[in-house]
XYZ file of C-alpha atoms in Angstrom:
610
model
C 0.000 0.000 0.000
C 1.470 3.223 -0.928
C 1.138 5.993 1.624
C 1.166 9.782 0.054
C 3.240 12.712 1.631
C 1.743 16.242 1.340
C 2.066 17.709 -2.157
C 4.890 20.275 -2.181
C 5.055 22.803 -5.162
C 7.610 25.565 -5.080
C 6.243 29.053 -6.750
C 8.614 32.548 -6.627
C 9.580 32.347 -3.370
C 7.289 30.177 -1.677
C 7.156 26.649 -0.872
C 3.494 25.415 -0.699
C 2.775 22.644 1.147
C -0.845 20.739 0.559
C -2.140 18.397 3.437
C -4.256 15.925 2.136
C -6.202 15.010 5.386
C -8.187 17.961 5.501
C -11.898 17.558 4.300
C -13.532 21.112 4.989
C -11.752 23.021 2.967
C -8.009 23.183 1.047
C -5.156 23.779 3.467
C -1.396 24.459 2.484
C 1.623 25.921 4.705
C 3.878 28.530 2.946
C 7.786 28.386 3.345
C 10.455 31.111 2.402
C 12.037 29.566 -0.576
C 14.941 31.456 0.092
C 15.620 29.576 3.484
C 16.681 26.253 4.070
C 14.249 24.937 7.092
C 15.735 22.486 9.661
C 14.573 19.710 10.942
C 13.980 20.924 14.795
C 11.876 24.075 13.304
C 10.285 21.855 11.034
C 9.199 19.411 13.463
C 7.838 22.142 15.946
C 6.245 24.184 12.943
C 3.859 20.442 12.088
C 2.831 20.311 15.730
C 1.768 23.641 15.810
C -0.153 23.070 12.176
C -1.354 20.030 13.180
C -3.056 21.317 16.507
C -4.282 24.724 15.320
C -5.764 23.261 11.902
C -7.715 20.510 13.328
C -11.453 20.853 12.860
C -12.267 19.634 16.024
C -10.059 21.659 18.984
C -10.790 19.120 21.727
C -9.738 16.453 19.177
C -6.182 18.280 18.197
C -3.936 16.871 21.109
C -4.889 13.624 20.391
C -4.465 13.667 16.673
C -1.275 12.243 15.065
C 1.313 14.466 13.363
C 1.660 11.345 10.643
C -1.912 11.937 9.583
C -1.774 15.509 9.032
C 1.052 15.242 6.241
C 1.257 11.120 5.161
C -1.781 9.356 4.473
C -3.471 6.187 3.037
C -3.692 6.578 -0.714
C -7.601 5.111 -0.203
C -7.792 8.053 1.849
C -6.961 11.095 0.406
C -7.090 9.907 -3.596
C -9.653 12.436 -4.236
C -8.395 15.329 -2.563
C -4.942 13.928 -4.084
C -6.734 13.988 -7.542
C -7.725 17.583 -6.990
C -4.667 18.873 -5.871
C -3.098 17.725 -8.588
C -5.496 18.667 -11.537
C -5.686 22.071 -9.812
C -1.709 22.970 -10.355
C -1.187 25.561 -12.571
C 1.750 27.129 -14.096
C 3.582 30.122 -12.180
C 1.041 33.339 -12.633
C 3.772 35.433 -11.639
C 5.204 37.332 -14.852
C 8.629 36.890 -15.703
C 10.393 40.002 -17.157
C 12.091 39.513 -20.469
C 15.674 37.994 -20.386
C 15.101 36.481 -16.625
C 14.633 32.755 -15.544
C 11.305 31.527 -13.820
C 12.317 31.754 -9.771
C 12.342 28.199 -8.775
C 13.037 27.301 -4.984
C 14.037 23.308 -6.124
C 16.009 22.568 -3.076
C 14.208 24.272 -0.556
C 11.137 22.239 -1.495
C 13.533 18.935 -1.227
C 14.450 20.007 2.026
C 10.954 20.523 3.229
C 10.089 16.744 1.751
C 13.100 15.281 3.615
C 12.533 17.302 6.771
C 8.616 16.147 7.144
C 9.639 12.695 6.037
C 11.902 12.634 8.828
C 9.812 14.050 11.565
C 7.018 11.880 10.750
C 8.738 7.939 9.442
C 12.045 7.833 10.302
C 14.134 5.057 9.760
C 11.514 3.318 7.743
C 10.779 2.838 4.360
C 9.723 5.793 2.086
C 10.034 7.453 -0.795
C 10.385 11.193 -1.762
C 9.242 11.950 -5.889
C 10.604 15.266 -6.957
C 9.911 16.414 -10.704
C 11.896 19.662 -11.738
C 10.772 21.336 -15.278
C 13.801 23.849 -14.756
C 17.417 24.924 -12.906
C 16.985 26.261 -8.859
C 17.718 29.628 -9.221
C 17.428 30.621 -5.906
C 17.838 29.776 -2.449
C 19.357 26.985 -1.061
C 20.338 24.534 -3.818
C 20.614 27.029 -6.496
C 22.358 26.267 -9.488
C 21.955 29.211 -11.575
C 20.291 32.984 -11.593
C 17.761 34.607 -12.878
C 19.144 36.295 -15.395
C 18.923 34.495 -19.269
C 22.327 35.694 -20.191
C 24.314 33.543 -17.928
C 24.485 30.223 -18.690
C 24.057 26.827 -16.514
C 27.296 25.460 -15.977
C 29.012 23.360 -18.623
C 31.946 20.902 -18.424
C 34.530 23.184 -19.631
C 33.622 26.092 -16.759
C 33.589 23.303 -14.348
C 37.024 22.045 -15.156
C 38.009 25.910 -15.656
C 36.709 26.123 -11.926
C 33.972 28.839 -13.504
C 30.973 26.902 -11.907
C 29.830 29.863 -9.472
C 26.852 27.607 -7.942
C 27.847 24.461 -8.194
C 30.272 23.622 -5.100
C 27.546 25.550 -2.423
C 24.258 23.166 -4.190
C 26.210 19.999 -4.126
C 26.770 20.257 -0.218
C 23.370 21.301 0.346
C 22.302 18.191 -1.930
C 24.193 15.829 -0.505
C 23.928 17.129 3.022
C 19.977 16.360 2.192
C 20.859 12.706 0.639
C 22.699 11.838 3.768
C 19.616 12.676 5.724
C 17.609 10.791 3.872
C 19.803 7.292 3.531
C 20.431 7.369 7.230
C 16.394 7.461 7.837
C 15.909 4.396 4.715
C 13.770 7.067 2.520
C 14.601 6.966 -1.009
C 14.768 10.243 -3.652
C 13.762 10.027 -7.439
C 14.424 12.694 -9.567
C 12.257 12.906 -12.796
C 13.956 16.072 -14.599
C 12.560 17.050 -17.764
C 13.281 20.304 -19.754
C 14.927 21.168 -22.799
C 17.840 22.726 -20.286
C 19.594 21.660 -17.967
C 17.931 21.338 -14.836
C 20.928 20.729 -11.961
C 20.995 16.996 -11.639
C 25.096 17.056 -11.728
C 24.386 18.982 -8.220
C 21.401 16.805 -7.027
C 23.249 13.372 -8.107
C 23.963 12.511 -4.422
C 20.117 12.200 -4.126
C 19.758 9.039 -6.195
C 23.684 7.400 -5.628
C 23.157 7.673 -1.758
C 19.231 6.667 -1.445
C 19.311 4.469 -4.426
C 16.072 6.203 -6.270
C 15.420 6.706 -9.879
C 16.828 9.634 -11.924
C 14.931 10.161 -15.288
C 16.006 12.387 -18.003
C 13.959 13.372 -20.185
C 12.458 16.928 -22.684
C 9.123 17.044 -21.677
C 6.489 15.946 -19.262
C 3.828 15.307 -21.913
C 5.872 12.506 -23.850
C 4.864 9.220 -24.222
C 8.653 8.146 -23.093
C 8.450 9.929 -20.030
C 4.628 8.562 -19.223
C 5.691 5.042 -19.823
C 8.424 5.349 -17.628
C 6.836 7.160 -14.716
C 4.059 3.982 -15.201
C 6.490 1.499 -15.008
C 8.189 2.882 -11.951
C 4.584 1.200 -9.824
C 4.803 -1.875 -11.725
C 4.113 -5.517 -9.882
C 5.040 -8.730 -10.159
C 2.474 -12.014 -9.710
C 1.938 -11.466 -6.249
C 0.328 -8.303 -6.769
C 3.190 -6.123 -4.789
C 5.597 -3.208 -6.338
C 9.033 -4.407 -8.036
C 10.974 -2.287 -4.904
C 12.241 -3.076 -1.697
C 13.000 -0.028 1.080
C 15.512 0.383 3.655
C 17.880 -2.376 2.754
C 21.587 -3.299 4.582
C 24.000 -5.135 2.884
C 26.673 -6.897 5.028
C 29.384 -8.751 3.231
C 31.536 -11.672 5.798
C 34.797 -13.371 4.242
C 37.248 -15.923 5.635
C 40.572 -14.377 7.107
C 42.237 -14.638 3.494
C 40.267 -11.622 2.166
C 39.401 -8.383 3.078
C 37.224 -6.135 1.341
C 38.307 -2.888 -0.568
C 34.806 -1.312 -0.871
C 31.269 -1.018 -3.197
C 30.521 0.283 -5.955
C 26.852 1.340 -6.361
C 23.888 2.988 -5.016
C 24.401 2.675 -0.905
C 26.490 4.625 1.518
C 28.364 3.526 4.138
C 27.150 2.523 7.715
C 30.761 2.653 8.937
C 31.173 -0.508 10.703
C 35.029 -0.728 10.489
C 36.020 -4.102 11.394
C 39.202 -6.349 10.813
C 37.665 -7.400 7.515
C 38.410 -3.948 5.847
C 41.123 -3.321 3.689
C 43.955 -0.879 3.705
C 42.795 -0.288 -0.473
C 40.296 1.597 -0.918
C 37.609 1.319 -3.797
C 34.320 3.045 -3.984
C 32.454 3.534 -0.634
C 34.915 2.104 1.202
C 36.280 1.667 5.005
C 33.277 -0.729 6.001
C 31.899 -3.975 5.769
C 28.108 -2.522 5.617
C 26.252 -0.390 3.031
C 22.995 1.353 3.380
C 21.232 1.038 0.226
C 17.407 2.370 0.787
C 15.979 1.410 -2.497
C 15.934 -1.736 -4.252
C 14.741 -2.819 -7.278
C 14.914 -6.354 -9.521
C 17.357 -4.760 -11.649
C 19.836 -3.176 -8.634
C 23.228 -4.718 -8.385
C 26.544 -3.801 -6.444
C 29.801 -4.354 -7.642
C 32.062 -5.217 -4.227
C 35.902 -5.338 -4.585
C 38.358 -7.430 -2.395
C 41.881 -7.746 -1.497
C 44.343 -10.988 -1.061
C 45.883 -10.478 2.283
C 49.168 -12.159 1.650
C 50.261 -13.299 5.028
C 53.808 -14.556 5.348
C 53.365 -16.280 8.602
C 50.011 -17.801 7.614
C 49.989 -18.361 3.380
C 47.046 -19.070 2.029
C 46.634 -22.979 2.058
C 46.417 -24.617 -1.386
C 43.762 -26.176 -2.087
C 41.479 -24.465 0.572
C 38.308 -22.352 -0.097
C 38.119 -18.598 0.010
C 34.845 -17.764 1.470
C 32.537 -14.908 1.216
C 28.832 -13.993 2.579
C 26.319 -11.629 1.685
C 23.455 -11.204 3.902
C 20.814 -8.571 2.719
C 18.466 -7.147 5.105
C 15.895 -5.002 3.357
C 11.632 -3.704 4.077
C 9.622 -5.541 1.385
C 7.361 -3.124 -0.311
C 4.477 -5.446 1.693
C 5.992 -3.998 4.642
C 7.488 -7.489 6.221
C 11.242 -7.585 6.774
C 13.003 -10.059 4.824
C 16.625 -11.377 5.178
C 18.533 -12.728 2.074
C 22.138 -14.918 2.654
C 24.083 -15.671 0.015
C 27.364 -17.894 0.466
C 29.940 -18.372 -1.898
C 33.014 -20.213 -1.700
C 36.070 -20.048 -4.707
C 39.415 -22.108 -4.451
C 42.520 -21.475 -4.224
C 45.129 -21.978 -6.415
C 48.974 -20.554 -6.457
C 49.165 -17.073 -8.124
C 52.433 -17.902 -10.103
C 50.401 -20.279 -12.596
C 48.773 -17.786 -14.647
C 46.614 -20.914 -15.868
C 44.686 -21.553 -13.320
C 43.964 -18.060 -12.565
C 43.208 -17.533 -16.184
C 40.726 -20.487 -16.492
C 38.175 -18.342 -13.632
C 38.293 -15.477 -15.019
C 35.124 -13.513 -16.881
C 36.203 -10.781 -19.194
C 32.342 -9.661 -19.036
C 31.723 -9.349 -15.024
C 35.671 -8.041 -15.187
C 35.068 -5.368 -17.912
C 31.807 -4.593 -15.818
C 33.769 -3.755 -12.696
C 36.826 -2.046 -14.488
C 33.990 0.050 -16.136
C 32.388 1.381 -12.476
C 35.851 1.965 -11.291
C 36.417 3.807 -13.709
C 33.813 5.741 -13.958
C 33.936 6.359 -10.308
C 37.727 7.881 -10.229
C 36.038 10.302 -13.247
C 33.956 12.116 -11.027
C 37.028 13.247 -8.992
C 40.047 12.631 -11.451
C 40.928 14.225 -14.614
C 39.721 12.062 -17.650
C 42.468 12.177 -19.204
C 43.948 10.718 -16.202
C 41.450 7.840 -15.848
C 42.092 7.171 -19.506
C 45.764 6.232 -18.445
C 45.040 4.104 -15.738
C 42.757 1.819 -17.776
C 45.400 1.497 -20.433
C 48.377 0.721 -17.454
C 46.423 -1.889 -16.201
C 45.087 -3.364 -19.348
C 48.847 -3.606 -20.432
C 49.445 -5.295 -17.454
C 46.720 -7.681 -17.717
C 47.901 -8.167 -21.338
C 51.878 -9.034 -19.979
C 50.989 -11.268 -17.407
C 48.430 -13.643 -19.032
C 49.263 -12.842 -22.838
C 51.712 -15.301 -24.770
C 54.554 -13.491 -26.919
C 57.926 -13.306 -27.646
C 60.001 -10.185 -26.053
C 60.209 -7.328 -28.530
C 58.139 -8.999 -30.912
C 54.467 -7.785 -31.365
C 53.698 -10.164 -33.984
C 54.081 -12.778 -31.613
C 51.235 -11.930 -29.236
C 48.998 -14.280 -28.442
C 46.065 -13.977 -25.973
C 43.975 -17.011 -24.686
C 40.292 -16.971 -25.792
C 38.786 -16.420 -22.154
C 40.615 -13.005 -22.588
C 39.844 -12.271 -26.468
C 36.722 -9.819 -26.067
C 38.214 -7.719 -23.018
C 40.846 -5.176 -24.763
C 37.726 -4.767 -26.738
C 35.589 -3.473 -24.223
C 38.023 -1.275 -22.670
C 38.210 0.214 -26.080
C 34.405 1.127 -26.326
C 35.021 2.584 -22.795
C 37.181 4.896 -22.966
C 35.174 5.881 -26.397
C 31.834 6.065 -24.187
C 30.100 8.684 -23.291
C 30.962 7.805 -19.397
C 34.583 9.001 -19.764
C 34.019 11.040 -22.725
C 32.372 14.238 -22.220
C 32.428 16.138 -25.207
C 29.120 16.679 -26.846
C 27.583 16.048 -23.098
C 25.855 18.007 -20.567
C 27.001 17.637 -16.939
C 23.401 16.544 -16.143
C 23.786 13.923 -18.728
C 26.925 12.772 -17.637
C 25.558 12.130 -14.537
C 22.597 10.700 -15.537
C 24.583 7.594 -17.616
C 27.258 6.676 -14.545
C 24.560 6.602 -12.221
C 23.011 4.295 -14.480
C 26.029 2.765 -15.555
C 26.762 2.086 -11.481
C 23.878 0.283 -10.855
C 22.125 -2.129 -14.014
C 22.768 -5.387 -14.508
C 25.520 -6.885 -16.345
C 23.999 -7.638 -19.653
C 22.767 -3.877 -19.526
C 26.070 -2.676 -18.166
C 27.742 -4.250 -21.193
C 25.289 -2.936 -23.520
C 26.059 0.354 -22.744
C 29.298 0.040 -22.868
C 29.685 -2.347 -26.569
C 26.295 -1.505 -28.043
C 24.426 -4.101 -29.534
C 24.219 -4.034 -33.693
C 21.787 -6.008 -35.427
C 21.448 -6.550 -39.430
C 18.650 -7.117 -41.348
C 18.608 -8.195 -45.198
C 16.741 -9.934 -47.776
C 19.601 -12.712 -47.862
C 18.092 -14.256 -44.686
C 17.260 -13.901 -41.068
C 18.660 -10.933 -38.940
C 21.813 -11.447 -37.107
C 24.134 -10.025 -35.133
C 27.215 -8.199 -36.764
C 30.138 -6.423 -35.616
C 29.893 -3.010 -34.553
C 32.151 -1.962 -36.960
C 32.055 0.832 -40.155
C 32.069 -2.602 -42.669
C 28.519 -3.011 -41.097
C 26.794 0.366 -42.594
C 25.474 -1.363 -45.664
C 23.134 0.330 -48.424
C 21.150 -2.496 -48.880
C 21.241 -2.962 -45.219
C 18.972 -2.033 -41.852
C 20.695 -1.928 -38.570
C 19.531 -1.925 -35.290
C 21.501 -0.623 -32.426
C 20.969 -0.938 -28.825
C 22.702 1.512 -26.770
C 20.557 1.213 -23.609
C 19.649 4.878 -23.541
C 18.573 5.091 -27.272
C 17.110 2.092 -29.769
C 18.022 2.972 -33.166
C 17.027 1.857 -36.841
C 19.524 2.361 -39.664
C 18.129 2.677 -42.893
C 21.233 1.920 -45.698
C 21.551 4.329 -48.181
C 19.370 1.720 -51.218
C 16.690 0.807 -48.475
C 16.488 4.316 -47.901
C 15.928 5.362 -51.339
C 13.362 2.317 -51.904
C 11.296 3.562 -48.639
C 11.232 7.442 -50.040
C 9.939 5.746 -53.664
C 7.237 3.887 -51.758
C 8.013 0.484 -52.698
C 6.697 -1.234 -49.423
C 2.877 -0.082 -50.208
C 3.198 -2.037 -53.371
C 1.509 -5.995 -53.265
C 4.733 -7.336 -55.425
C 7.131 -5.972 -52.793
C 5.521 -7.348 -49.828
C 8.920 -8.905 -48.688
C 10.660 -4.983 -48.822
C 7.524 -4.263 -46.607
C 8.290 -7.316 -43.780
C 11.681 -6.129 -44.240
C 10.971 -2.479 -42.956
C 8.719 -4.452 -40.003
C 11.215 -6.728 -38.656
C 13.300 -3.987 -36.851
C 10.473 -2.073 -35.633
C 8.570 -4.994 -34.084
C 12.148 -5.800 -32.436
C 12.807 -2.502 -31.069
C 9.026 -2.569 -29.975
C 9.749 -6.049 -28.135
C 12.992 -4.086 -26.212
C 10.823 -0.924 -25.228
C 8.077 -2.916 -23.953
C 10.665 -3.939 -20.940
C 13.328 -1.700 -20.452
C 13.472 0.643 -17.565
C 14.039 3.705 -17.820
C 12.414 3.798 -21.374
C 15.091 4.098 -23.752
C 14.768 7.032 -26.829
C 13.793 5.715 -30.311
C 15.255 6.720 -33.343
C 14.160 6.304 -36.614
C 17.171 7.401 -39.717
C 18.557 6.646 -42.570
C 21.540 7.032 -44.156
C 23.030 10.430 -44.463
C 20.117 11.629 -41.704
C 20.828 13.933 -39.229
C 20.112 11.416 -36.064
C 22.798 8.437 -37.742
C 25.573 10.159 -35.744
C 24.053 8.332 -32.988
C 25.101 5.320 -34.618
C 28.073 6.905 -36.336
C 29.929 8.064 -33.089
C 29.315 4.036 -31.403
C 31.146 2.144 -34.386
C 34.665 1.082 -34.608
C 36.325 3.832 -37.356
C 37.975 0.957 -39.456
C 37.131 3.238 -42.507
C 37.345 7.177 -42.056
C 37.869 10.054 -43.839
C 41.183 9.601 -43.969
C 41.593 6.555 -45.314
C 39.331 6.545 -47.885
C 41.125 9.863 -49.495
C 44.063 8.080 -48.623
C 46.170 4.471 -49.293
C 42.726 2.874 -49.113
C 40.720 4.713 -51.680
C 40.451 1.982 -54.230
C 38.445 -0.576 -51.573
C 35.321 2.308 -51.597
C 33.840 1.483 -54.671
C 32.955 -2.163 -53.948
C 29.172 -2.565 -52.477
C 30.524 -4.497 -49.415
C 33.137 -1.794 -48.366
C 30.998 -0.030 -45.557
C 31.008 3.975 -44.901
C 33.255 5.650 -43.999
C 33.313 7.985 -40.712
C 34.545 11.265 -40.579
C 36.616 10.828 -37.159
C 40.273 11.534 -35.566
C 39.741 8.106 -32.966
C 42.000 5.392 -33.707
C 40.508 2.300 -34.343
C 40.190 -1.434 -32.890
C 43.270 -2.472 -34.814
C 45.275 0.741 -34.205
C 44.220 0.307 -30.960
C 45.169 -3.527 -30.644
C 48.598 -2.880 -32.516
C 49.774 -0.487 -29.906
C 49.091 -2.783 -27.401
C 50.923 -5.332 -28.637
C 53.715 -2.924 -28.799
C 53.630 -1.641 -25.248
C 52.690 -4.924 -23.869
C 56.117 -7.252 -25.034
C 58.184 -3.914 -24.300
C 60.062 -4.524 -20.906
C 60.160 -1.166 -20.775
C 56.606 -0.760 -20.168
C-alpha cells in the first residue's frame, strides 16, 4: 500500500505545502524559498499546524502528526486527484531575459525534513519532478538572469561553476539525511535545459532512487516510464524493496576494498576492511534504501598475503552476503548468500586464467572507472585503464620479447581489450558533446544495471537485417553500414534503426505499399517490431530513433562504431576498396581504431620497458 506525503510545489519564493487530510476546505503551509528549514523548526512548525488546523479543537492533542502530512492513498485519492489537476503554471510574470524563480532545493528540504519528523528510519520514498534549474535559495544552481548560462563541463574544469560547489553540499547534506532514515529520492527532470541533476546526483547514488532524463512531461517516453516505476510482479506487490543493509563476511584470506553502487556507508570498520580503498569504502556494511529487480553492487576485495600464515592450497576462500531489506508489503526479509572459490597458487597464470570472466571483469573495471572520473581528470582515468590493461595483457598474454607479432592472448581473454576500447570511447569518460546533467545521468546508471545492460552500454548491440536471410548479429564496426542494409543498435539509452543508403531510397519511392514488394515491406517491419519487443521492458524507457543514411540522427550510430574506414583513409592508401558494395562507410573521425588500438598494445605490452 502506498502511503502519500503532502504535495509540495515551489512558486517565486514560496514553498506550498498541501495536506491531504483535511476535508472542509483546502489547506497548504507557505515556506520562504529562500531559506533552508531544519529539521527541529520543522518538526515544531507540524505540531503547531497540526493542533491549530484541526477541525475539532478538543480532538487536536490527540491527533497524530503522521496523519496531518502522510496518508493512506484510499484516503486522500480524491483530494490527491484535486490537488493535482488544480496545479497551474507560475502566474507570476517573468520580465524579459530572466529565468522563472524556482526554490528546487528548498522544497527537497521541506520533503526530507517532514519525512523525517514523521517515518524515520523506515521505508519511504520522496518523488521530486523539476521542469527547470533552482535559481534561488538553497540549492541554487543558476540565476535569474537568461544571459548567464548553466554550468558546462569546460567552466567546471576551468573552476567557472559559481553555484555548483555551495548546491552539491546542500544536496548531498539532504541525501545523507535521507539514507540514514531508509527514505529513497527520485528525480524525474525534464526540460529542454539543464535542470541541476550534476548537483542533485547525491540524491539518487546515496538513497538508491530513480533519476529520469527526459524533454518534456507530456511525452509518451516519459509517461511510460513514470508507469512502469509502480509496476508488480504475480503477487500483486511493487518491483521495490525499502531500507535495505548489505553486510558482506569473508574468511581471514580476504578483506574487502569497498562497493561500488547505489548505498552509503554505515561505517562498521572491522578487521575485515582493507587498507585499499575502492568506492564507498572503510566498512563492511552499506545502506542502500531502495531496491529494485534490476539493482546490483559491484564489491571489490583484497588478497591479504600473510607470510606467517599463506594461504593454504587447495582451501576455499569464502565470502557472505546477507541482505536485510523492508519488502514493499511492509514485512522484513533477510537474504544470505554464500559463496566459496578455491585457491590456487598465483604464479600459474593458468589456473587463474581459467576463472576469469572478461564480461563481469570489464563490468567492474567500467564502475571503477567511472567512479575515479567524477574526482580525477579524464584524461587521467584514460591512463590508468590502459596501465592496467597492459598489465593484464603481460601477465596472461603469450609473446615473444620485442616482438608484437608474436602476441597471443587465450580466448577467455579475447573480447576484453575490446571493451576497454568502447570505454574509454563512451560517453561515461568522454564528455564532449555532453551536458554535466547527462553525464551524470549515464554513470549513475552505468553504477547500478545489470551486467547484460552494463555491457550494452558500454559495446552496443548491432543487429542486421537483409533480404539474404534472417537478422543477425554483426560487428559493430564501419564494414557493417550497408546500403542495402537495416541496422539496429541498442545503446541502452537510445534504440536505433539504420536505414542503408538503397533501403532508404526504396522507402522514399514507396516500394513497401506495393503488393509485389511485400517482402521490402516485412523487411521495414522486422526492426520495428524488435525494437518494440525491447521498449516494452526496459526501464528507464530508452529514446527511439528512426534514420537513414546520411540523416541527421545516424551520428548516434556513427559516433558508437569502430572507425575501421574514415575520412582519412578513404582519401588516402585505401581509396580503391570504396567502390565495392561491401566496403561499408566511412566515418569522418580523428579516434584510432580497434586495430590501431590492438597494434599499440601489442607494442607496449612485449616492451620490458613498459
Amino acid at each position: 500500500m502506498f502511503d502519500i506525503l503532502s504535495d509540495i510545489s515551489c512558486s517565486c519564493d514560496l514553498v506550498l505545502t498541501d495536506r491531504c487530510w483535511f476535508e472542509i476546505c483546502a489547506v497548504s503551509s507557505k515556506s520562504r524559498g529562500i531559506r533552508d528549514e531544519l529539521k527541529p523548526t520543522l518538526c515544531m512548525i507540524c505540531v503547531v499546524v497540526c493542533y491549530f488546523t484541526s477541525p475539532v479543537a478538543d480532538m487536536a492533542p490527540n491527533m497524530d502528526l503522521h496523519s496531518r502530512f502522510l496518508q493512506p492513498v484510499h484516503k486522500c485519492d480524491m483530494a490527491l486527484t484535486d490537488l493535482l489537476q488544480e496545479i497551474q503554471p507560475d502566474p507570476w510574470p517573468v520580465a524579459q531575459g530572466k529565468r522563472p524563480l524556482r526554490s528546487t532545493g528548498a522544497a527537497l528540504s521541506i520533503a526530507v525534513g517532514l519525512l523525517e519528523c514523521t517515518y524515520p528510519n523506515t521505508g519511504g520514498r520522496i518523488m521530486m519532478f523539476i521542469g527547470g534549474p533552482g535559481s534561488q535559495g538553497p540549492g541554487q544552481v543558476v540565476d535569474d538572469e537568461l544571459k548567464n548560462p548553466i554550468r558546462s563541463h569546460h567552466a567546471i574544469e576551468k573552476d567557472n561553476a559559481r553555484w555548483m560547489r555551495k548546491a552539491m553540499k546542500h544536496y548531498e547534506a539532504l541525501a545523507n539525511r535521507s539514507a540514514q532514515n531508509g527514505h529513497v529520492i527520485d528525480l524525474y527532470s525534464c526540460s529542454l535545459d539543464q535542470t541541476g541533476l550534476h548537483e542533485m546526483k547525491f540524491c539518487c547514488n546515496y538513497t538508491g532512487g530513480h533519476m529520469i532524463l527526459g524533454d518534456s512531461f507530456n511525452t509518451s517516453l516519459f509517461k511510460q516510464t513514470f508507469q512502469r516505476v509502480f509496476a508488480k510482479d504475480a503477487q500483486n506487490e511493487f518491483k521495490m524493496a525499502f531500507n535495505g543493509n548489505i553486510e558482506v563476511k569473508t574468511s581471514r584470506e580476504l578483506k574487502i576494498s569497498g562497493c561500488i553502487g547505489p548505498c552509503v556507508s554505515m561505517n562498521n570498520k572491522s578487521a575485515g576492511v582493507s587498507e585499499v580503498e575502492i568506492g564507498v569504502s572503510g566498512t563492511t556494511q552499506w545502506k542502500a534504501c531502495g531496491l529494485y529487480p534490476n539493482t546490483t553492487f559491484a564489491i571489490y576485495f583484497e588478497v591479504v598475503n600473510q607470510h606467517n600464515a599463506p594461504i593454504p592450497q587447495g582451501g576455499r576462500g569464502m565470502v557472505q552476503y546477507i541482505t536485510t531489506y523492508q519488502h514493499s508489503a511492509g514485512q522484513k526479509r533477510v537474504r544470505v548468500t554464500t559463496v566459496a572459490r578455491n585457491w590456487v597458487d598465483a604464479s600459474n597464470a593458468q589456473h587463474v586464467a581459467a576463472g576469469f570472466d572478461q564480461e563481469a571483469a570489464a563490468v567492474l573495471m567500467a564502475r571503477m572507472a567511472t567512479f575515479r572520473a567524477e574526482s580525477d581528470d579524464g584524461p587521467d582515468v584514460l591512463r590508468w585503464i590502459d596501465r592496467t590493461l597492459i598489465r593484464l595483457c603481460q601477465k596472461f598474454g603469450e609473446y615473444n620479447k620485442d616482438d608484437p607479432s608474436s602476441f597471443r592472448f587465450n580466448e577467455i581473454f579475447t573480447l576484453y581489450p575490446q571493451f576497454m576500447f568502447h570505454l574509454r570511447r563512451s560517453q561515461f569518460l568522454q564528455v564532449f558533446n555532453n551536458s554535466p546533467d547527462e553525464t551524470s545521468y549515464y554513470r549513475l546508471t552505468l553504477c547500478r544495471e545489470d551486467l547484460t545492460s552494463c555491457l550494452t552500454m558500454i559495446q552496443p548491440v548491432l543487429f542486421s537485417y537483409s533480404f539474404n536471410g534472417p537478422p543477425e548479429p554483426v560487428l559493430l564496426d564501419t564494414s557493417s553500414i550497408l546500403p542495402d542494409r537495416i541496422l539496429l543498435m541498442d545503446t541502452f539509452f537510445h534504440i536505433l534503426i539504420y536505414h542503408g543508403e538503397t533501403i532508404a531510397l526504396w522507402r522514399k519511392e514507396g516500394y513497401q505499399n506495393q503488393p509485389e514488394y511485400e517482402n521490402f515491406k516485412q523487411l521495414l517491419a522486422a526492426p520495428v517490431s524488435d525494437a518494440q519487443e525491447i521498449l516494452s521492458v526496459r526501464f528507464p524507457m530508452p529514446r527511439y530513433i528512426d534514420t537513414e543514411h546520411e540523416g541527421s540522427q545516424a551520428r548516434f550510430l556513427l559516433s558508437k562504431v569502430n572507425p575501421s574506414q574514415t575520412h582519412n583513409t578513404a582519401l588516402g592508401y585505401g581509396a580503391g576498396v570504396f567502390g565495392s558494395e561491401d566496403a561499408g562507410t566511412a566515418v569522418i573521425t580523428d579516434d584510432v581504431s580497434l586495430q590501431v588500438f590492438m597494434e599499440h598494445l601489442k607494442k607496449l605490452s612485449v616492451s620490458p620497458s613498459s
